[in-house]
Amino acid sequence: MKINFDGNFCIISELEEFDPRDIFTCGQAFRWYEEDDGSFTFITHGRVANAKKVGDEILLRGVDRTSFDEIFYDYFDLDRDYKRVIEELSKDDVMKSATEYGKGIRILNQEKFETIISFIISANNQIPRIKKSIEKISEMYGEFLGEDENRKYFSFPSAEKLSKAKPEDLREFARVGFRDKRIVDTANLINNGIINIDEIEKMNLEDARSALQVLPGVGPKVADCILLFAFDRKESFPVDVWIKRVMEELYLKEVTPKSKIAVRGREVFGKNAGFANQYLFYYGRENKLGR
DNA sequence: CCACAGGTGTGTC
DNA sequence: GACACACCTGTG
């Protein structure tokens, strides 16, 4: 991997395992827009940036040397050797196909509170609608970050700010449905310090899972997503309907309860379970496996 | 009008 | 613990 800077641009080259489309559309993140030129504009850490794949290079606009070092290097998980992850996972034909299909995926290291609320919204919901709800919540309660010819940008609100939101406003304007109260109650529990994110970060995987599930709207699947996408627990294995279908069809060969699949996923893929999960989810959903 | 998509909370055994 | 069933909204 080579990194070059040109003012407000960062150019990454000699890195095969980085495709903005795979990274943003694989289901892990919601604060992004696909532009007409095929690039992806995204918001994180109070910043707006744009990622575009041009030939073998990745162009990051809105990323200078300082913000790259402080934010984006970690956000894009650039310290990790995904070639090696893929090698370690490619022990069978299923994973060979899945990693080949999603070879540009990287698991982002996202902001914790935003990820918690985002995945509470994701429950029994679909990506376009989740994106819209989060966008509206940011517009209503976040900070204005700037605008371009396409749209205005807002940061995701703090727990303090969101704890003061009214459930009926979230329902009426952000279209979150029955998740309205869960969102405000969770923001309150975190804002009050009743649930301490820094404490959860220090726990082992099982304790962290249980601690997160104290939050209303956080069950086993959402807890695993939060751990995988914001707490750097790359060994966690969220089981949604797609993972259930793919695992049943390709690995287990029989109908299996979600709770058992979560355990089996971690047994089969070990420390790489989270990566396997993302490759399988993306591969399975895009190809409608098991449907 | 209806069917379908998708995790959690609640209640029952 | 394992299982029903309700819960919102958008799309086709």
mmCIF file of C-alpha atoms (C1' of nucleotides) in Angstrom:
data_model
loop_
_atom_site.group_PDB
_atom_site.id
_atom_site.type_symbol
_atom_site.label_atom_id
_atom_site.label_comp_id
_atom_site.label_asym_id
_atom_site.label_seq_id
_atom_site.Cartn_x
_atom_site.Cartn_y
_atom_site.Cartn_z
ATOM 1 C CA MET A 1 0.000 0.000 0.000
ATOM 2 C CA LYS A 2 1.194 3.463 -0.928
ATOM 3 C CA ILE A 3 -0.282 6.712 0.341
ATOM 4 C CA ASN A 4 0.150 10.102 -1.306
ATOM 5 C CA PHE A 5 -1.320 13.464 -0.446
ATOM 6 C CA ASP A 6 -2.183 16.384 -2.649
ATOM 7 C CA GLY A 7 -3.791 19.088 -0.561
ATOM 8 C CA ASN A 8 -7.300 17.961 0.225
ATOM 9 C CA PHE A 9 -6.817 14.659 -1.613
ATOM 10 C CA CYS A 10 -5.425 11.372 -0.426
ATOM 11 C CA ILE A 11 -4.448 8.797 -3.032
ATOM 12 C CA ILE A 12 -4.108 5.167 -2.020
ATOM 13 C CA SER A 13 -2.391 2.822 -4.450
ATOM 14 C CA GLU A 14 -1.116 -0.750 -4.469
ATOM 15 C CA LEU A 15 -4.011 -1.908 -2.356
ATOM 16 C CA GLU A 16 -6.301 -4.439 -4.020
ATOM 17 C CA GLU A 17 -8.605 -4.935 -1.038
ATOM 18 C CA PHE A 18 -10.346 -1.566 -1.059
ATOM 19 C CA ASP A 19 -13.411 -0.881 -3.165
ATOM 20 C CA PRO A 20 -15.719 1.913 -1.978
ATOM 21 C CA ARG A 21 -18.743 0.144 -3.476
ATOM 22 C CA ASP A 22 -18.066 -3.081 -1.598
ATOM 23 C CA ILE A 23 -17.223 -1.212 1.602
ATOM 24 C CA PHE A 24 -20.306 0.991 1.719
ATOM 25 C CA THR A 25 -22.973 -1.216 0.162
ATOM 26 C CA CYS A 26 -22.091 -4.404 2.054
ATOM 27 C CA GLY A 27 -24.487 -3.516 4.871
ATOM 28 C CA GLN A 28 -22.184 -2.247 7.605
ATOM 29 C CA ALA A 29 -22.694 1.518 7.157
ATOM 30 C CA PHE A 30 -25.576 3.854 6.405
ATOM 31 C CA ARG A 31 -24.192 7.373 6.118
ATOM 32 C CA TRP A 32 -23.145 7.342 2.477
ATOM 33 C CA TYR A 33 -24.446 8.405 -0.931
ATOM 34 C CA GLU A 34 -23.592 6.891 -4.264
ATOM 35 C CA GLU A 35 -22.885 9.738 -6.711
ATOM 36 C CA ASP A 36 -23.512 9.828 -10.456
ATOM 37 C CA ASP A 37 -19.818 9.281 -11.145
ATOM 38 C CA GLY A 38 -19.857 6.044 -9.138
ATOM 39 C CA SER A 39 -18.004 7.560 -6.197
ATOM 40 C CA PHE A 40 -19.274 7.429 -2.619
ATOM 41 C CA THR A 41 -19.708 10.465 -0.397
ATOM 42 C CA PHE A 42 -19.718 9.551 3.270
ATOM 43 C CA ILE A 43 -19.945 11.163 6.687
ATOM 44 C CA THR A 44 -18.015 10.073 9.753
ATOM 45 C CA HIS A 45 -16.336 11.678 12.759
ATOM 46 C CA GLY A 46 -17.944 15.003 11.943
ATOM 47 C CA ARG A 47 -16.460 15.064 8.450
ATOM 48 C CA VAL A 48 -17.649 14.707 4.892
ATOM 49 C CA ALA A 49 -15.433 12.927 2.389
ATOM 50 C CA ASN A 50 -15.687 11.164 -0.958
ATOM 51 C CA ALA A 51 -14.127 7.902 -2.074
ATOM 52 C CA LYS A 52 -13.658 7.006 -5.715
ATOM 53 C CA LYS A 53 -11.963 4.055 -7.315
ATOM 54 C CA VAL A 54 -10.061 5.125 -10.412
ATOM 55 C CA GLY A 55 -8.271 2.231 -12.033
ATOM 56 C CA ASP A 56 -6.062 0.716 -9.377
ATOM 57 C CA GLU A 57 -6.111 3.815 -7.219
ATOM 58 C CA ILE A 58 -8.437 5.032 -4.497
ATOM 59 C CA LEU A 59 -9.058 8.751 -4.452
ATOM 60 C CA LEU A 60 -10.166 10.170 -1.121
ATOM 61 C CA ARG A 61 -11.415 13.726 -1.434
ATOM 62 C CA GLY A 62 -11.720 15.738 1.763
ATOM 63 C CA VAL A 63 -8.916 13.771 3.389
ATOM 64 C CA ASP A 64 -5.618 15.510 4.133
ATOM 65 C CA ARG A 65 -2.555 14.137 5.874
ATOM 66 C CA THR A 66 -3.732 15.151 9.333
ATOM 67 C CA SER A 67 -7.263 13.758 9.083
ATOM 68 C CA PHE A 68 -5.914 10.608 7.439
ATOM 69 C CA ASP A 69 -3.603 9.989 10.382
ATOM 70 C CA GLU A 70 -6.172 10.931 12.996
ATOM 71 C CA ILE A 71 -9.342 9.460 11.536
ATOM 72 C CA PHE A 72 -9.400 7.707 8.191
ATOM 73 C CA TYR A 73 -6.496 5.302 8.590
ATOM 74 C CA ASP A 74 -8.339 3.671 11.456
ATOM 75 C CA TYR A 75 -11.829 4.173 9.985
ATOM 76 C CA PHE A 76 -10.895 2.176 6.889
ATOM 77 C CA ASP A 77 -9.046 -0.420 8.973
ATOM 78 C CA LEU A 78 -5.920 0.194 6.901
ATOM 79 C CA ASP A 79 -3.625 -1.417 9.440
ATOM 80 C CA ARG A 80 -5.045 -4.811 8.594
ATOM 81 C CA ASP A 81 -3.799 -7.151 5.898
ATOM 82 C CA TYR A 82 -7.006 -8.213 4.149
ATOM 83 C CA LYS A 83 -5.072 -10.309 1.657
ATOM 84 C CA ARG A 84 -4.105 -12.459 4.594
ATOM 85 C CA VAL A 85 -7.634 -12.518 6.047
ATOM 86 C CA ILE A 86 -8.925 -13.732 2.683
ATOM 87 C CA GLU A 87 -6.168 -16.347 2.468
ATOM 88 C CA GLU A 88 -6.959 -17.650 5.927
ATOM 89 C CA LEU A 89 -10.664 -17.850 5.132
ATOM 90 C CA SER A 90 -10.366 -19.421 1.682
ATOM 91 C CA LYS A 91 -10.183 -22.991 2.941
ATOM 92 C CA ASP A 92 -13.357 -24.114 1.180
ATOM 93 C CA ASP A 93 -15.068 -23.334 -2.113
ATOM 94 C CA VAL A 94 -17.852 -21.299 -0.507
ATOM 95 C CA MET A 95 -15.479 -18.871 1.163
ATOM 96 C CA LYS A 96 -13.291 -18.776 -1.952
ATOM 97 C CA SER A 97 -16.274 -17.548 -3.963
ATOM 98 C CA ALA A 98 -17.501 -15.197 -1.260
ATOM 99 C CA THR A 99 -14.122 -13.520 -0.720
ATOM 100 C CA GLU A 100 -13.557 -13.275 -4.465
ATOM 101 C CA TYR A 101 -16.953 -11.645 -4.855
ATOM 102 C CA GLY A 102 -16.409 -9.150 -2.030
ATOM 103 C CA LYS A 103 -12.652 -8.741 -2.220
ATOM 104 C CA GLY A 104 -12.896 -4.969 -1.911
ATOM 105 C CA ILE A 105 -14.640 -5.134 1.474
ATOM 106 C CA ARG A 106 -13.029 -3.691 4.572
ATOM 107 C CA ILE A 107 -14.775 -3.626 7.932
ATOM 108 C CA LEU A 108 -15.007 0.000 8.969
ATOM 109 C CA ASN A 109 -14.245 1.103 12.502
ATOM 110 C CA GLN A 110 -17.260 3.306 13.083
ATOM 111 C CA GLU A 111 -18.357 5.627 15.872
ATOM 112 C CA LYS A 112 -19.882 3.827 18.821
ATOM 113 C CA PHE A 113 -22.984 5.800 19.720
ATOM 114 C CA GLU A 114 -23.966 6.318 16.098
ATOM 115 C CA THR A 115 -23.535 2.608 15.429
ATOM 116 C CA ILE A 116 -25.634 1.624 18.449
ATOM 117 C CA ILE A 117 -28.554 3.820 17.368
ATOM 118 C CA SER A 118 -28.160 2.926 13.687
ATOM 119 C CA PHE A 119 -28.442 -0.783 14.353
ATOM 120 C CA ILE A 120 -31.384 -0.309 16.711
ATOM 121 C CA ILE A 121 -33.051 1.333 13.712
ATOM 122 C CA SER A 122 -31.919 -1.534 11.496
ATOM 123 C CA ALA A 123 -34.053 -4.063 13.394
ATOM 124 C CA ASN A 124 -36.831 -5.436 11.201
ATOM 125 C CA ASN A 125 -35.973 -2.793 8.619
ATOM 126 C CA GLN A 126 -34.398 -2.342 5.222
ATOM 127 C CA ILE A 127 -31.303 -0.413 4.216
ATOM 128 C CA PRO A 128 -32.883 2.414 2.156
ATOM 129 C CA ARG A 129 -35.294 3.179 4.960
ATOM 130 C CA ILE A 130 -32.590 2.913 7.642
ATOM 131 C CA LYS A 131 -30.438 5.366 5.693
ATOM 132 C CA LYS A 132 -33.289 7.849 5.422
ATOM 133 C CA SER A 133 -34.120 7.666 9.124
ATOM 134 C CA ILE A 134 -30.509 8.245 10.142
ATOM 135 C CA GLU A 135 -30.150 11.097 7.659
ATOM 136 C CA LYS A 136 -33.251 12.780 9.075
ATOM 137 C CA ILE A 137 -32.164 12.279 12.693
ATOM 138 C CA SER A 138 -28.836 13.918 11.851
ATOM 139 C CA GLU A 139 -30.602 16.795 10.136
ATOM 140 C CA MET A 140 -32.906 17.289 13.125
ATOM 141 C CA TYR A 141 -30.457 16.878 16.004
ATOM 142 C CA GLY A 142 -26.908 16.931 14.580
ATOM 143 C CA GLU A 143 -24.551 19.769 13.676
ATOM 144 C CA PHE A 144 -24.461 21.319 10.222
ATOM 145 C CA LEU A 145 -21.220 20.302 8.559
ATOM 146 C CA GLY A 146 -21.476 21.884 5.125
ATOM 147 C CA GLU A 147 -23.090 21.440 1.751
ATOM 148 C CA ASP A 148 -22.324 20.798 -1.893
ATOM 149 C CA GLU A 149 -24.335 20.798 -5.114
ATOM 150 C CA ASN A 150 -26.059 17.567 -4.095
ATOM 151 C CA ARG A 151 -27.158 18.066 -0.489
ATOM 152 C CA LYS A 152 -26.523 19.396 2.999
ATOM 153 C CA TYR A 153 -24.534 17.392 5.533
ATOM 154 C CA PHE A 154 -25.047 16.973 9.273
ATOM 155 C CA SER A 155 -23.175 15.064 11.948
ATOM 156 C CA PHE A 156 -24.893 12.297 13.858
ATOM 157 C CA PRO A 157 -26.150 13.747 17.190
ATOM 158 C CA SER A 158 -24.542 13.076 20.565
ATOM 159 C CA ALA A 159 -26.277 10.901 23.176
ATOM 160 C CA GLU A 160 -27.015 14.060 25.127
ATOM 161 C CA LYS A 161 -28.749 15.689 22.186
ATOM 162 C CA LEU A 162 -30.685 12.592 21.149
ATOM 163 C CA SER A 163 -31.800 11.882 24.718
ATOM 164 C CA LYS A 164 -33.815 15.082 24.518
ATOM 165 C CA ALA A 165 -35.620 14.085 21.338
ATOM 166 C CA LYS A 166 -39.316 13.284 21.476
ATOM 167 C CA PRO A 167 -40.278 9.757 20.396
ATOM 168 C CA GLU A 168 -43.267 11.103 18.491
ATOM 169 C CA ASP A 169 -40.987 13.432 16.498
ATOM 170 C CA LEU A 170 -38.689 10.541 15.610
ATOM 171 C CA ARG A 171 -41.687 8.560 14.470
ATOM 172 C CA GLU A 172 -43.378 11.327 12.527
ATOM 173 C CA PHE A 173 -40.359 12.908 10.806
ATOM 174 C CA ALA A 174 -37.599 10.285 10.860
ATOM 175 C CA ARG A 175 -40.075 7.478 10.128
ATOM 176 C CA VAL A 176 -38.534 5.119 12.677
ATOM 177 C CA GLY A 177 -41.853 3.490 13.581
ATOM 178 C CA PHE A 178 -41.957 1.448 16.775
ATOM 179 C CA ARG A 179 -38.217 2.022 17.289
ATOM 180 C CA ASP A 180 -38.935 5.590 18.468
ATOM 181 C CA LYS A 181 -38.948 4.949 22.203
ATOM 182 C CA ARG A 182 -36.050 2.484 22.006
ATOM 183 C CA ILE A 183 -33.879 5.193 20.458
ATOM 184 C CA VAL A 184 -34.622 7.843 23.086
ATOM 185 C CA ASP A 185 -34.406 5.379 25.984
ATOM 186 C CA THR A 186 -31.054 4.076 24.760
ATOM 187 C CA ALA A 187 -29.726 7.618 24.304
ATOM 188 C CA ASN A 188 -30.805 8.330 27.893
ATOM 189 C CA LEU A 189 -29.167 5.216 29.355
ATOM 190 C CA ILE A 190 -25.899 6.151 27.667
ATOM 191 C CA ASN A 191 -26.135 9.852 28.425
ATOM 192 C CA ASN A 192 -26.822 9.126 32.116
ATOM 193 C CA GLY A 193 -23.856 6.812 32.286
ATOM 194 C CA ILE A 194 -26.096 3.922 33.352
ATOM 195 C CA ILE A 195 -24.615 2.087 30.407
ATOM 196 C CA ASN A 196 -20.962 3.030 30.006
ATOM 197 C CA ILE A 197 -19.502 2.526 26.563
ATOM 198 C CA ASP A 198 -15.922 2.725 27.826
ATOM 199 C CA GLU A 199 -16.617 -0.091 30.293
ATOM 200 C CA ILE A 200 -18.130 -2.277 27.590
ATOM 201 C CA GLU A 201 -15.059 -1.760 25.465
ATOM 202 C CA LYS A 202 -12.904 -3.442 28.132
ATOM 203 C CA MET A 203 -15.149 -6.509 28.536
ATOM 204 C CA ASN A 204 -14.693 -9.894 26.915
ATOM 205 C CA LEU A 205 -16.976 -10.677 23.988
ATOM 206 C CA GLU A 206 -19.705 -12.489 25.918
ATOM 207 C CA ASP A 207 -19.938 -9.877 28.664
ATOM 208 C CA ALA A 208 -19.941 -7.058 26.126
ATOM 209 C CA ARG A 209 -22.757 -8.779 24.222
ATOM 210 C CA SER A 210 -24.841 -9.078 27.382
ATOM 211 C CA ALA A 211 -24.110 -5.518 28.460
ATOM 212 C CA LEU A 212 -25.208 -4.107 25.107
ATOM 213 C CA GLN A 213 -28.407 -6.148 25.215
ATOM 214 C CA VAL A 214 -29.490 -4.189 28.288
ATOM 215 C CA LEU A 215 -30.184 -1.340 25.851
ATOM 216 C CA PRO A 216 -33.772 -1.389 24.546
ATOM 217 C CA GLY A 217 -33.825 -2.403 20.899
ATOM 218 C CA VAL A 218 -30.530 -4.280 21.185
ATOM 219 C CA GLY A 219 -30.914 -8.052 20.900
ATOM 220 C CA PRO A 220 -28.290 -10.642 19.945
ATOM 221 C CA LYS A 221 -28.017 -9.679 16.273
ATOM 222 C CA VAL A 222 -27.830 -5.931 16.826
ATOM 223 C CA ALA A 223 -25.337 -6.410 19.678
ATOM 224 C CA ASP A 224 -23.064 -8.437 17.393
ATOM 225 C CA CYS A 225 -23.288 -5.793 14.653
ATOM 226 C CA ILE A 226 -22.356 -3.063 17.129
ATOM 227 C CA LEU A 227 -19.416 -5.099 18.398
ATOM 228 C CA LEU A 228 -18.207 -5.904 14.906
ATOM 229 C CA PHE A 229 -18.605 -2.471 13.346
ATOM 230 C CA ALA A 230 -17.769 -0.124 16.231
ATOM 231 C CA PHE A 231 -15.942 -2.058 18.971
ATOM 232 C CA ASP A 232 -13.305 -3.709 16.815
ATOM 233 C CA ARG A 233 -14.551 -7.195 17.737
ATOM 234 C CA LYS A 234 -13.835 -8.821 14.423
ATOM 235 C CA GLU A 235 -14.558 -12.246 15.899
ATOM 236 C CA SER A 236 -18.270 -11.556 16.421
ATOM 237 C CA PHE A 237 -20.796 -13.123 14.079
ATOM 238 C CA PRO A 238 -24.156 -11.345 13.646
ATOM 239 C CA VAL A 239 -26.917 -13.615 12.387
ATOM 240 C CA ASP A 240 -29.646 -12.021 10.304
ATOM 241 C CA VAL A 241 -31.957 -13.753 7.837
ATOM 242 C CA TRP A 242 -29.337 -13.712 5.079
ATOM 243 C CA ILE A 243 -26.581 -15.213 7.183
ATOM 244 C CA LYS A 244 -29.074 -17.775 8.440
ATOM 245 C CA ARG A 245 -30.005 -18.784 4.893
ATOM 246 C CA VAL A 246 -26.416 -18.862 3.655
ATOM 247 C CA MET A 247 -25.124 -20.825 6.647
ATOM 248 C CA GLU A 248 -27.999 -23.324 6.498
ATOM 249 C CA GLU A 249 -27.619 -23.857 2.768
ATOM 250 C CA LEU A 250 -23.855 -23.888 2.457
ATOM 251 C CA TYR A 251 -22.484 -25.082 5.789
ATOM 252 C CA LEU A 252 -25.073 -26.622 8.086
ATOM 253 C CA LYS A 253 -27.327 -28.364 5.542
ATOM 254 C CA GLU A 254 -30.327 -28.130 7.864
ATOM 255 C CA VAL A 255 -32.666 -25.572 9.377
ATOM 256 C CA THR A 256 -30.994 -24.206 12.510
ATOM 257 C CA PRO A 257 -32.030 -21.594 15.108
ATOM 258 C CA LYS A 258 -30.228 -18.259 14.881
ATOM 259 C CA SER A 259 -28.655 -18.637 18.315
ATOM 260 C CA LYS A 260 -26.983 -21.897 17.244
ATOM 261 C CA ILE A 261 -25.779 -20.340 13.997
ATOM 262 C CA ALA A 262 -24.047 -17.545 15.916
ATOM 263 C CA VAL A 263 -22.152 -20.133 17.954
ATOM 264 C CA ARG A 264 -21.330 -22.266 14.902
ATOM 265 C CA GLY A 265 -20.097 -19.243 12.953
ATOM 266 C CA ARG A 266 -17.561 -18.473 15.629
ATOM 267 C CA GLU A 267 -16.534 -22.129 15.824
ATOM 268 C CA VAL A 268 -16.051 -22.480 12.088
ATOM 269 C CA PHE A 269 -14.290 -19.180 11.380
ATOM 270 C CA GLY A 270 -12.654 -18.379 14.740
ATOM 271 C CA LYS A 271 -10.949 -14.986 14.992
ATOM 272 C CA ASN A 272 -11.994 -14.219 11.420
ATOM 273 C CA ALA A 273 -15.709 -14.848 12.047
ATOM 274 C CA GLY A 274 -16.666 -11.212 11.510
ATOM 275 C CA PHE A 275 -14.890 -11.035 8.169
ATOM 276 C CA ALA A 276 -16.405 -14.330 7.054
ATOM 277 C CA ASN A 277 -19.771 -12.958 8.079
ATOM 278 C CA GLN A 278 -19.411 -9.854 5.910
ATOM 279 C CA TYR A 279 -18.179 -11.740 2.869
ATOM 280 C CA LEU A 280 -20.980 -14.307 3.220
ATOM 281 C CA PHE A 281 -23.656 -11.685 3.818
ATOM 282 C CA TYR A 282 -22.638 -9.619 0.798
ATOM 283 C CA TYR A 283 -22.241 -12.663 -1.435
ATOM 284 C CA GLY A 284 -25.458 -14.281 -0.224
ATOM 285 C CA ARG A 285 -27.633 -11.202 -0.413
ATOM 286 C CA GLU A 286 -26.376 -9.934 -3.764
ATOM 287 C CA ASN A 287 -26.860 -13.370 -5.305
ATOM 288 C CA LYS A 288 -30.073 -14.109 -3.393
ATOM 289 C CA LEU A 289 -28.732 -17.414 -2.099
ATOM 290 C CA GLY A 290 -31.178 -19.671 -0.307
ATOM 291 C CA ARG A 291 -34.184 -17.855 -1.703
ATOM 292 C "C1'" DC B 1 -56.648 -3.735 -1.673
ATOM 293 C "C1'" DC B 2 -52.839 -7.319 -0.531
ATOM 294 C "C1'" DA B 3 -48.064 -9.593 -0.022
ATOM 295 C "C1'" DC B 4 -43.579 -9.098 1.429
ATOM 296 C "C1'" DA B 5 -39.286 -7.603 3.836
ATOM 297 C "C1'" DG B 6 -36.909 -7.570 8.480
ATOM 298 C "C1'" DG B 7 -34.979 -8.232 14.701
ATOM 299 C "C1'" DT B 8 -36.717 -7.326 19.262
ATOM 300 C "C1'" DG B 9 -40.022 -7.388 23.158
ATOM 301 C "C1'" DT B 10 -43.509 -9.746 25.453
ATOM 302 C "C1'" DG B 11 -46.077 -13.487 26.863
ATOM 303 C "C1'" DT B 12 -46.733 -18.617 27.331
ATOM 304 C "C1'" DC B 13 -45.321 -23.250 28.064
ATOM 305 C "C1'" DG C 1 -34.737 -22.005 26.593
ATOM 306 C "C1'" DA C 2 -37.911 -22.460 22.886
ATOM 307 C "C1'" DC C 3 -41.587 -20.916 20.671
ATOM 308 C "C1'" DA C 4 -45.535 -17.800 19.078
ATOM 309 C "C1'" DC C 5 -47.015 -13.175 17.794
ATOM 310 C "C1'" DA C 6 -47.220 -8.054 17.486
ATOM 311 C "C1'" DC C 7 -44.782 -4.185 16.065
ATOM 312 C "C1'" DC C 8 -43.970 0.261 11.486
ATOM 313 C "C1'" DT C 9 -43.088 1.579 7.052
ATOM 314 C "C1'" DG C 10 -42.104 1.390 2.155
ATOM 315 C "C1'" DT C 11 -42.409 -1.015 -2.138
ATOM 316 C "C1'" DG C 12 -44.327 -3.845 -5.785
#
